[in-house]
Coordinates of C-alpha atoms in Angstrom, one line a residue:
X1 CA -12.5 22.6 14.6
X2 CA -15.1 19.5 15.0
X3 CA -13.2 18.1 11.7
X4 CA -9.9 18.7 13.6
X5 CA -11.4 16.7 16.5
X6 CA -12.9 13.9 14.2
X7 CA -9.4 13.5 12.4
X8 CA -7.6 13.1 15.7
X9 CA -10.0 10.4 17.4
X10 CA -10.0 9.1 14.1
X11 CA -6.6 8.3 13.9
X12 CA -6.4 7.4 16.9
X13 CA -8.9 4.5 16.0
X14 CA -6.5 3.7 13.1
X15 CA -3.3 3.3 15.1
X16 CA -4.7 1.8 18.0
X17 CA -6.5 -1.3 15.5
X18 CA -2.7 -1.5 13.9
X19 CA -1.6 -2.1 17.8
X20 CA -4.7 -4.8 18.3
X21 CA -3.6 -6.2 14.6
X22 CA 0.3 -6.2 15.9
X23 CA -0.6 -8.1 19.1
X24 CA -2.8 -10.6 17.4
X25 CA 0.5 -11.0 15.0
X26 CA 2.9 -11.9 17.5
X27 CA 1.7 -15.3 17.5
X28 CA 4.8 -15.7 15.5
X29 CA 6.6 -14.8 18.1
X30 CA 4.4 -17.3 21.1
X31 CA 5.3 -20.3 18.1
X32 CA 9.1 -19.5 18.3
X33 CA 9.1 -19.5 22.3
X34 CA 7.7 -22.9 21.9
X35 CA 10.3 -24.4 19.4
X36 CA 12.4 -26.4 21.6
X37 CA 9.2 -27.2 24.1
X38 CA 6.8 -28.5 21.4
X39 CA 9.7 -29.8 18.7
X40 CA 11.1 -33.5 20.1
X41 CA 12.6 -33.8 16.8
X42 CA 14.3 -32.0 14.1
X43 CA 11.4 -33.5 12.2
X44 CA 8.8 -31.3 14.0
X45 CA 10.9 -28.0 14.7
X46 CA 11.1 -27.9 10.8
X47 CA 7.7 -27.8 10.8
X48 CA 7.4 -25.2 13.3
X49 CA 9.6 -23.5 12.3
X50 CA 8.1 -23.2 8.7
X51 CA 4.9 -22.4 9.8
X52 CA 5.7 -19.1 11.8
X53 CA 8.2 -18.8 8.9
X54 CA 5.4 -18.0 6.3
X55 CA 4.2 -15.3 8.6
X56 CA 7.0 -13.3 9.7
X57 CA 6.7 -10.9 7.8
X58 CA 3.0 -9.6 8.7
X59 CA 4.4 -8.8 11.9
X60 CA 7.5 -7.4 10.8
X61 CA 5.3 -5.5 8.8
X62 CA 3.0 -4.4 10.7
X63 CA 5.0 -3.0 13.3
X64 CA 6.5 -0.9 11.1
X65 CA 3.2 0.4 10.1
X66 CA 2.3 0.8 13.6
X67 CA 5.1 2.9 14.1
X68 CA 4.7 5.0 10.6
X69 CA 1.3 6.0 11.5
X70 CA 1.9 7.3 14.7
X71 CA 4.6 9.5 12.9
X72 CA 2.2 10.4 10.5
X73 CA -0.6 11.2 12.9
X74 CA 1.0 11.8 16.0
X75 CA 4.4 12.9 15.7
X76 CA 4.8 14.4 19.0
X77 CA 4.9 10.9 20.5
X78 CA 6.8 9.8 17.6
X79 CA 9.8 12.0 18.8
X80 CA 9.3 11.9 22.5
X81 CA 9.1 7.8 22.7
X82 CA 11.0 6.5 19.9
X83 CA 13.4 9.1 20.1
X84 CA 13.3 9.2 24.2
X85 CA 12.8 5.7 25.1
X86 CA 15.1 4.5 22.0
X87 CA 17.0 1.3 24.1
X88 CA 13.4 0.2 24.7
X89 CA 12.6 0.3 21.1
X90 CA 15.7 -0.7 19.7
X91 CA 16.2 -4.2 21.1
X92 CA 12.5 -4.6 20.3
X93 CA 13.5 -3.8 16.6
X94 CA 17.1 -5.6 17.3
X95 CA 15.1 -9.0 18.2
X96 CA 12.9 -8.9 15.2
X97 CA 15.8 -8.1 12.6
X98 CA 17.6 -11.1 14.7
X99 CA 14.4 -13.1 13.7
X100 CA 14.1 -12.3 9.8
X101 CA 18.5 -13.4 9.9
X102 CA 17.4 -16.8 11.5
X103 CA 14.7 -17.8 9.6
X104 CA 17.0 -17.2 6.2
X105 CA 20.2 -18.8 7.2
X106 CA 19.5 -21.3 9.9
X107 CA 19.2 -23.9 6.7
X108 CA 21.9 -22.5 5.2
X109 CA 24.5 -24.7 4.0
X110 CA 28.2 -23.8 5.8
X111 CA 27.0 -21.0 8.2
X112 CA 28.9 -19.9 11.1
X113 CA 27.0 -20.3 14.1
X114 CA 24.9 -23.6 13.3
X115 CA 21.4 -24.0 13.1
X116 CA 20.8 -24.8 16.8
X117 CA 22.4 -21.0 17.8
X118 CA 19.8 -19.6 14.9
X119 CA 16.7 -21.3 16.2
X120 CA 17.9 -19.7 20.2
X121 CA 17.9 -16.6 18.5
X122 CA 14.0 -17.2 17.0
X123 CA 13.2 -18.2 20.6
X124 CA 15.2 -14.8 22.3
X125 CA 13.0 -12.2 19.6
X126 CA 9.8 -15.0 21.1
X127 CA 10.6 -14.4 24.4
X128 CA 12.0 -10.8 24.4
X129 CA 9.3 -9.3 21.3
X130 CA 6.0 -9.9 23.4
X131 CA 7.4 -9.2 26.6
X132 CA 8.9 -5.7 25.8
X133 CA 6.1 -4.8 23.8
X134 CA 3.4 -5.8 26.3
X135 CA 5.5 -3.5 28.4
X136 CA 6.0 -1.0 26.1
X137 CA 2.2 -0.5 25.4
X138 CA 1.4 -0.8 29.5
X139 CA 3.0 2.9 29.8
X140 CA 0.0 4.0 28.3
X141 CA -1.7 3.4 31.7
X142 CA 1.3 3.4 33.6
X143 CA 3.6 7.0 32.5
X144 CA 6.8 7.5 31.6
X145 CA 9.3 10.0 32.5
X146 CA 9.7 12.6 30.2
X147 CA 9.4 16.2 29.6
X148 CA 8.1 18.4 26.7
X149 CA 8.8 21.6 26.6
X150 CA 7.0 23.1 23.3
X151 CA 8.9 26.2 23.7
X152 CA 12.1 24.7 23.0
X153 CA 11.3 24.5 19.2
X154 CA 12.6 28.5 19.0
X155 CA 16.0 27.5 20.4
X156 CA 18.5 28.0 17.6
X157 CA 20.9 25.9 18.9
X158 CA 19.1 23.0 21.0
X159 CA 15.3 23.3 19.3
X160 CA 14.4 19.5 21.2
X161 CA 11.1 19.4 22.6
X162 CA 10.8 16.7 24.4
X163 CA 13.7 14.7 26.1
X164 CA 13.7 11.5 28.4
X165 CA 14.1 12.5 32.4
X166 CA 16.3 9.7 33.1
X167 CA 19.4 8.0 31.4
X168 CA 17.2 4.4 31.6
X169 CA 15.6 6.0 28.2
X170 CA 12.7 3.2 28.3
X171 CA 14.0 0.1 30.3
X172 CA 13.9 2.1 33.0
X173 CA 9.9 1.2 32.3
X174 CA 10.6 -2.2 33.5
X175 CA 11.2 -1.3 37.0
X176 CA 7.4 -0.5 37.0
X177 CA 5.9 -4.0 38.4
X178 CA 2.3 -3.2 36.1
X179 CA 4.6 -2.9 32.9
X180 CA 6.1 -6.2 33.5
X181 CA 2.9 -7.9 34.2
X182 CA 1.2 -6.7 31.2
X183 CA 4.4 -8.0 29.4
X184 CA 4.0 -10.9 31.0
X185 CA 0.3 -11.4 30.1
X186 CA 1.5 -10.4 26.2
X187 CA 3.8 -13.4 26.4
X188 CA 1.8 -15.9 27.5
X189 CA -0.8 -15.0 24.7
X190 CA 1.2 -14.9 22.0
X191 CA 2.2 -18.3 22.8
X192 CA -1.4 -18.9 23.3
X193 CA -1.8 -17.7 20.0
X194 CA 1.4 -20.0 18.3
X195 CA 0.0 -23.2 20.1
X196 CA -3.7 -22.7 18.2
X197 CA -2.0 -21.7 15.1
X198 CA -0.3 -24.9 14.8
X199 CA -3.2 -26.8 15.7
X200 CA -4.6 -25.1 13.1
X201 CA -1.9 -25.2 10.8
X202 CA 0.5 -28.2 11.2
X203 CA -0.5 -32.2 10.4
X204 CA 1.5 -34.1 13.0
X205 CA -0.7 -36.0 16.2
X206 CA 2.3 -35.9 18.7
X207 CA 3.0 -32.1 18.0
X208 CA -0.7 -31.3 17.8
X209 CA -1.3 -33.5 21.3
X210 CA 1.5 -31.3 23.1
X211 CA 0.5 -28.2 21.8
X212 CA -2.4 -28.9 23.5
X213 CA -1.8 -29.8 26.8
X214 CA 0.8 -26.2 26.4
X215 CA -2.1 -24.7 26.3
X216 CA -3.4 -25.6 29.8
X217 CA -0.9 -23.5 31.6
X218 CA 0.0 -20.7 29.4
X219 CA -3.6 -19.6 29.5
X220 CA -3.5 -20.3 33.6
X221 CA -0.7 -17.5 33.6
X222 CA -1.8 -15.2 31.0
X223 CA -5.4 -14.7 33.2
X224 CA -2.9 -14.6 35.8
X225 CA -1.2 -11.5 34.9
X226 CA -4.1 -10.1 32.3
X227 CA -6.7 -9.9 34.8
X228 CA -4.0 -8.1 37.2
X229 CA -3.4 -5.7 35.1
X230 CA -6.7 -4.5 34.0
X231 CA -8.2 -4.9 37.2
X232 CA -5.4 -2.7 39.0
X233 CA -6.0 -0.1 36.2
X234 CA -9.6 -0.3 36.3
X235 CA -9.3 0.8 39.7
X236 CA -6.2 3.0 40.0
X237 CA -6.5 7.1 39.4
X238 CA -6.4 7.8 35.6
X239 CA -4.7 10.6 33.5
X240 CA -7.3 13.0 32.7
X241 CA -7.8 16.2 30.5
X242 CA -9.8 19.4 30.7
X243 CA -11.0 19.7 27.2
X244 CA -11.4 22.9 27.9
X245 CA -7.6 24.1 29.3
X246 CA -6.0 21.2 28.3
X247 CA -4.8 20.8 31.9
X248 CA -4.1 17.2 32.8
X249 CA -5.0 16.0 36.0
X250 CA -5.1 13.0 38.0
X251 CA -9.0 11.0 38.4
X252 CA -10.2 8.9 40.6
X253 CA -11.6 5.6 38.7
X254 CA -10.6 7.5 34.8
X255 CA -10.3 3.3 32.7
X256 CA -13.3 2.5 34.2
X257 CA -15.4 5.4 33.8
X258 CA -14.6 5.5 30.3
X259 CA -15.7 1.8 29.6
X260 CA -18.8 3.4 31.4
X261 CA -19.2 6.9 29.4
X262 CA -18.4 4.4 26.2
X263 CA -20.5 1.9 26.8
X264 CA -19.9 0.1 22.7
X265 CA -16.2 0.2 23.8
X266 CA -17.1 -1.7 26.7
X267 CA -18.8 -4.6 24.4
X268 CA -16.1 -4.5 22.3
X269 CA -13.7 -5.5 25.3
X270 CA -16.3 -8.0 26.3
X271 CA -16.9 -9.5 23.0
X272 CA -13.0 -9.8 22.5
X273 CA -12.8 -11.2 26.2
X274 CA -15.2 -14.3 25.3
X275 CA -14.1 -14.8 22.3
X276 CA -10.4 -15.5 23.3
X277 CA -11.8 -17.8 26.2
X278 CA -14.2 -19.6 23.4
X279 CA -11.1 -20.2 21.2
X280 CA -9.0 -21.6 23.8
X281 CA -12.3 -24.0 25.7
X282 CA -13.4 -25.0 22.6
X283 CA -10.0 -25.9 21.1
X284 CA -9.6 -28.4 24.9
X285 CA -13.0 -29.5 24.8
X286 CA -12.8 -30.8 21.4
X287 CA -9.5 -32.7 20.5
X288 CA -10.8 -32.5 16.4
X289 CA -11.5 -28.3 17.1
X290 CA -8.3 -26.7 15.0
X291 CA -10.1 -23.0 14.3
X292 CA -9.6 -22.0 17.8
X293 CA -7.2 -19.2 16.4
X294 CA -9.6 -17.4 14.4
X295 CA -11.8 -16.9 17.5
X296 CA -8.9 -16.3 20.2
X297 CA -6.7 -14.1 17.1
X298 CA -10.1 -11.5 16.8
X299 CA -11.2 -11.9 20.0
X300 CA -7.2 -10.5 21.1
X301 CA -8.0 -7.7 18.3
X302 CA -11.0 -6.5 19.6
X303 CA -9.7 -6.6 23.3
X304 CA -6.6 -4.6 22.5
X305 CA -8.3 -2.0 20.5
X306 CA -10.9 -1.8 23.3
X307 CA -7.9 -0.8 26.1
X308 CA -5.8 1.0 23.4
X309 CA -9.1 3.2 23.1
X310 CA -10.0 4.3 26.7
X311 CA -6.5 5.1 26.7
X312 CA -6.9 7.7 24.5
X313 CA -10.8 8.5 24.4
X314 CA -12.8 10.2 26.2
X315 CA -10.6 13.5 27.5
X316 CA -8.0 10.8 28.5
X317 CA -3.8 11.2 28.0
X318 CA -3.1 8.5 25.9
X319 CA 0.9 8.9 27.3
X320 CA 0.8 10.3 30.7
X321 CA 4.6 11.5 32.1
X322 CA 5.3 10.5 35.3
X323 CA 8.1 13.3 35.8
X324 CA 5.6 15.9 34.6
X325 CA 1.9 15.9 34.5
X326 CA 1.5 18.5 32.1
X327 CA 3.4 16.8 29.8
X328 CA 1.6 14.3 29.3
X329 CA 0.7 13.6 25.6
X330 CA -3.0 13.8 24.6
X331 CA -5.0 13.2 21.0
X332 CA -5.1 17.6 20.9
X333 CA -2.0 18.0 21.9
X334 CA 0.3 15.9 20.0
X335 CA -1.2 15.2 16.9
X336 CA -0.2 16.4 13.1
X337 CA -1.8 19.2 11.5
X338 CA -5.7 19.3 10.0
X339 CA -4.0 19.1 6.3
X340 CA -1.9 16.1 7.4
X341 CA -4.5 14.3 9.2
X342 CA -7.2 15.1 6.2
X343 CA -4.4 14.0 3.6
X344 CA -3.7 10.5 5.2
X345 CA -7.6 9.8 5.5
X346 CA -8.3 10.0 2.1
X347 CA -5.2 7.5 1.4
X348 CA -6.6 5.5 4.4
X349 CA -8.9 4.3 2.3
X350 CA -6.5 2.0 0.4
X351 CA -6.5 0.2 4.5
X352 CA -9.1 -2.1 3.3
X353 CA -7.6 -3.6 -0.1
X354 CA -4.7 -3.9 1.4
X355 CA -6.5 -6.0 4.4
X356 CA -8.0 -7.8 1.6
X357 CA -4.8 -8.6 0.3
X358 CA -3.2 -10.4 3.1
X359 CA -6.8 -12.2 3.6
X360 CA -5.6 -14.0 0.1
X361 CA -2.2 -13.7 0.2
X362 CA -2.7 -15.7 3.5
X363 CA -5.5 -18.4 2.5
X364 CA -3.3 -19.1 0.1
X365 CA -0.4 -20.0 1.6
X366 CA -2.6 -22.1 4.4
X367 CA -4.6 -23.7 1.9
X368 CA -2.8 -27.2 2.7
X369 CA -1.7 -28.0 6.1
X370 CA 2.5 -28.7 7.0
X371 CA 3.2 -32.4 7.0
X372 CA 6.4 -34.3 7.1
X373 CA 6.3 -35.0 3.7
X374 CA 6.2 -31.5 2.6
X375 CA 9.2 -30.8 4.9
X376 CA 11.3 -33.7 3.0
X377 CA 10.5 -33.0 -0.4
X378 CA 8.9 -29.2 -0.3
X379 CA 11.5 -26.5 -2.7
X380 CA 10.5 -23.7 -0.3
X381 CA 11.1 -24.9 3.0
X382 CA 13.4 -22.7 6.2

């Protein structure tokens, strides 16, 4: 039973860094939201445009991984969100497909719409990824309404567990205020995140200078709405569970007292917290500073791992239901069986190489900065 235990906070570890990694990506998204402010001229929206071009596909990439592991591990929520919240999920999944389409035939010769419609299109999945996402992953704190009824499985004809308590099947989580300012705080970091990724990445003074000064009041509203959100959670009655009855009930103070009862969770939340703030200071403070995303793109990793795991640590309901407490999802509760979860940790181990992979794969590809001259004469350009 301890190995059972291990193998479910384990996971849990697993999927929640492939959220933290996810978030961190969408800096592909922030860089689209800021084509048309940043870009003055087709010149420089080529650019941008081909440096969040030669990263699409980590994100794409790893959201899909996100979402295959918590199938793998935790199928329970696998069914009840995905397949309960699915309009929430699939215009996330709708916006980035619409992303991959633009990127591949705004450049096209004789398509359709015209490149400008394309390029909207990069800027809707910018606007519409982050946002939805942020909201998305704000339930965790927040509830949603759904039931799950277990016992359902031994229905012949209608064996569903779970099903969704109201027809908004997940945009009904935008009428909650906190999911929408979490989304909001999502946004404004991702394009954060694209502004110090093309300091980092792009050769061009005038679009370096503006992204910038974009800088100054995305990261005003993103501490805005970030330190709204965890503060409110921080303080608000959390979803907690009797390890021993698996009863879920509501606690005074639960987010905070488990940065407390963990206190190396609470560093890591620190640590990422500075380290965004040192990225972004350092990159104003010094107008030659381009490695601003490195700090601010670990720094985001480490601070959404560190919320993603009070969510679920520490006797906590990493998916409360708002319709029904004692539906609420938990690691013991909705997780695979011991053979799964012992299978996939053994392959688990390939995690690293792959990491390793995209490390190259990735220092190669940035190895030379984007200049106007490779947009005029470069083979492999969106």
């Amino acid at each position: 039973m301890n190995t059972y235990i291990f193998l479910q906070q384990y996971w849990w570890f697993i999927v929640s860094l492939l959220g933290a990694i996810l978030v961190f990506l969408l800096f592909v998204q922030g860089g689209n939201s800021l084509l048309f402010c940043l870009g003055k001229t087709e010149e420089q929206r080529k650019m941008i445009m081909n440096s969040t071009g030669r990263k699409w596909e980590f994100t794409f990439t790893t959201l899909v991984t996100f979402g295959g592991a918590f199938f793998a591990s935790f199928p329970l929520f696998y069914s009840t969100s995905f397949g309960g919240a699915y309009w929430l999920w699939m215009i996330i999944l709708f916006s980035f497909v619409l992303q991959a389409v633009s990127y591949e035939f705004q450049s096209k010769a004789g398509n359709l719409l015209g490149k400008t419609t394309y390029r909207t299109f990069l800027v809707i999945n910018g606007v519409v990824g982050p946002l939805l996402l942020g909201g998305a992953v704000a339930t965790f704190f927040t509830g949603s309404a759904f039931y799950v009824e277990k016992g359902n499985i031994a229905e012949f004809s209608m064996p569903v567990i779970s099903r969704w308590a109201n027809a908004g099947h997940g945009l009904d989580a935008l009428l909650n205020p906190w999911n929408v300012v979490l989304g909001l705080a999502v946004f404004f970091l991702s394009r954060i995140l694209g502004a110090l990724y093309f300091i980092n990445n792009i050769s061009d003074d005038n679009l370096l200078k503006r992204s910038r000064r974009s800088l100054w009041a995305n990261t005003g509203l993103f501490l805005l709405f970030f330190l709204a959100f965890v503060i409110r959670t921080l303080l608000a009655d959390g979803y907690a569970v009797n390890p021993e009855t698996g009863e879920i009930f509501m606690e005074p103070y639960k987010y905070l007292m488990n940065f407390i009862e963990m206190p190396l969770v609470l560093l890591i939340f620190l640590v990422g917290v500075v380290a965004v703030l040192w990225g972004i200071v350092r990159t104003l403070w010094k107008a030659t500073f381009d490695k601003g995303i490195w700090f601010a793109g670990i720094g985001t990793v480490l601070t959404v791992l560190a919320l993603l795991l009070i969510a679920g640590y520490n006797n906590t309901a990493y998916y409360p239901s708002s319709a029904d407490l004692q539906s609420s999802l938990t690691l013991a509760n909705s997780c695979s069986s011991l053979f799964t979860l012992r299978v996939m940790a053994y392959v688990s181990v390939l995690v690293p190489f792959v990491l390793a992979y995209i490390f190259y794969a990735w220092r190669s590809i940035d190895k030379k900065k984007i200049d106007a001259a490779e947009m005029k004469g470069g083979v492999h350009t969106y």
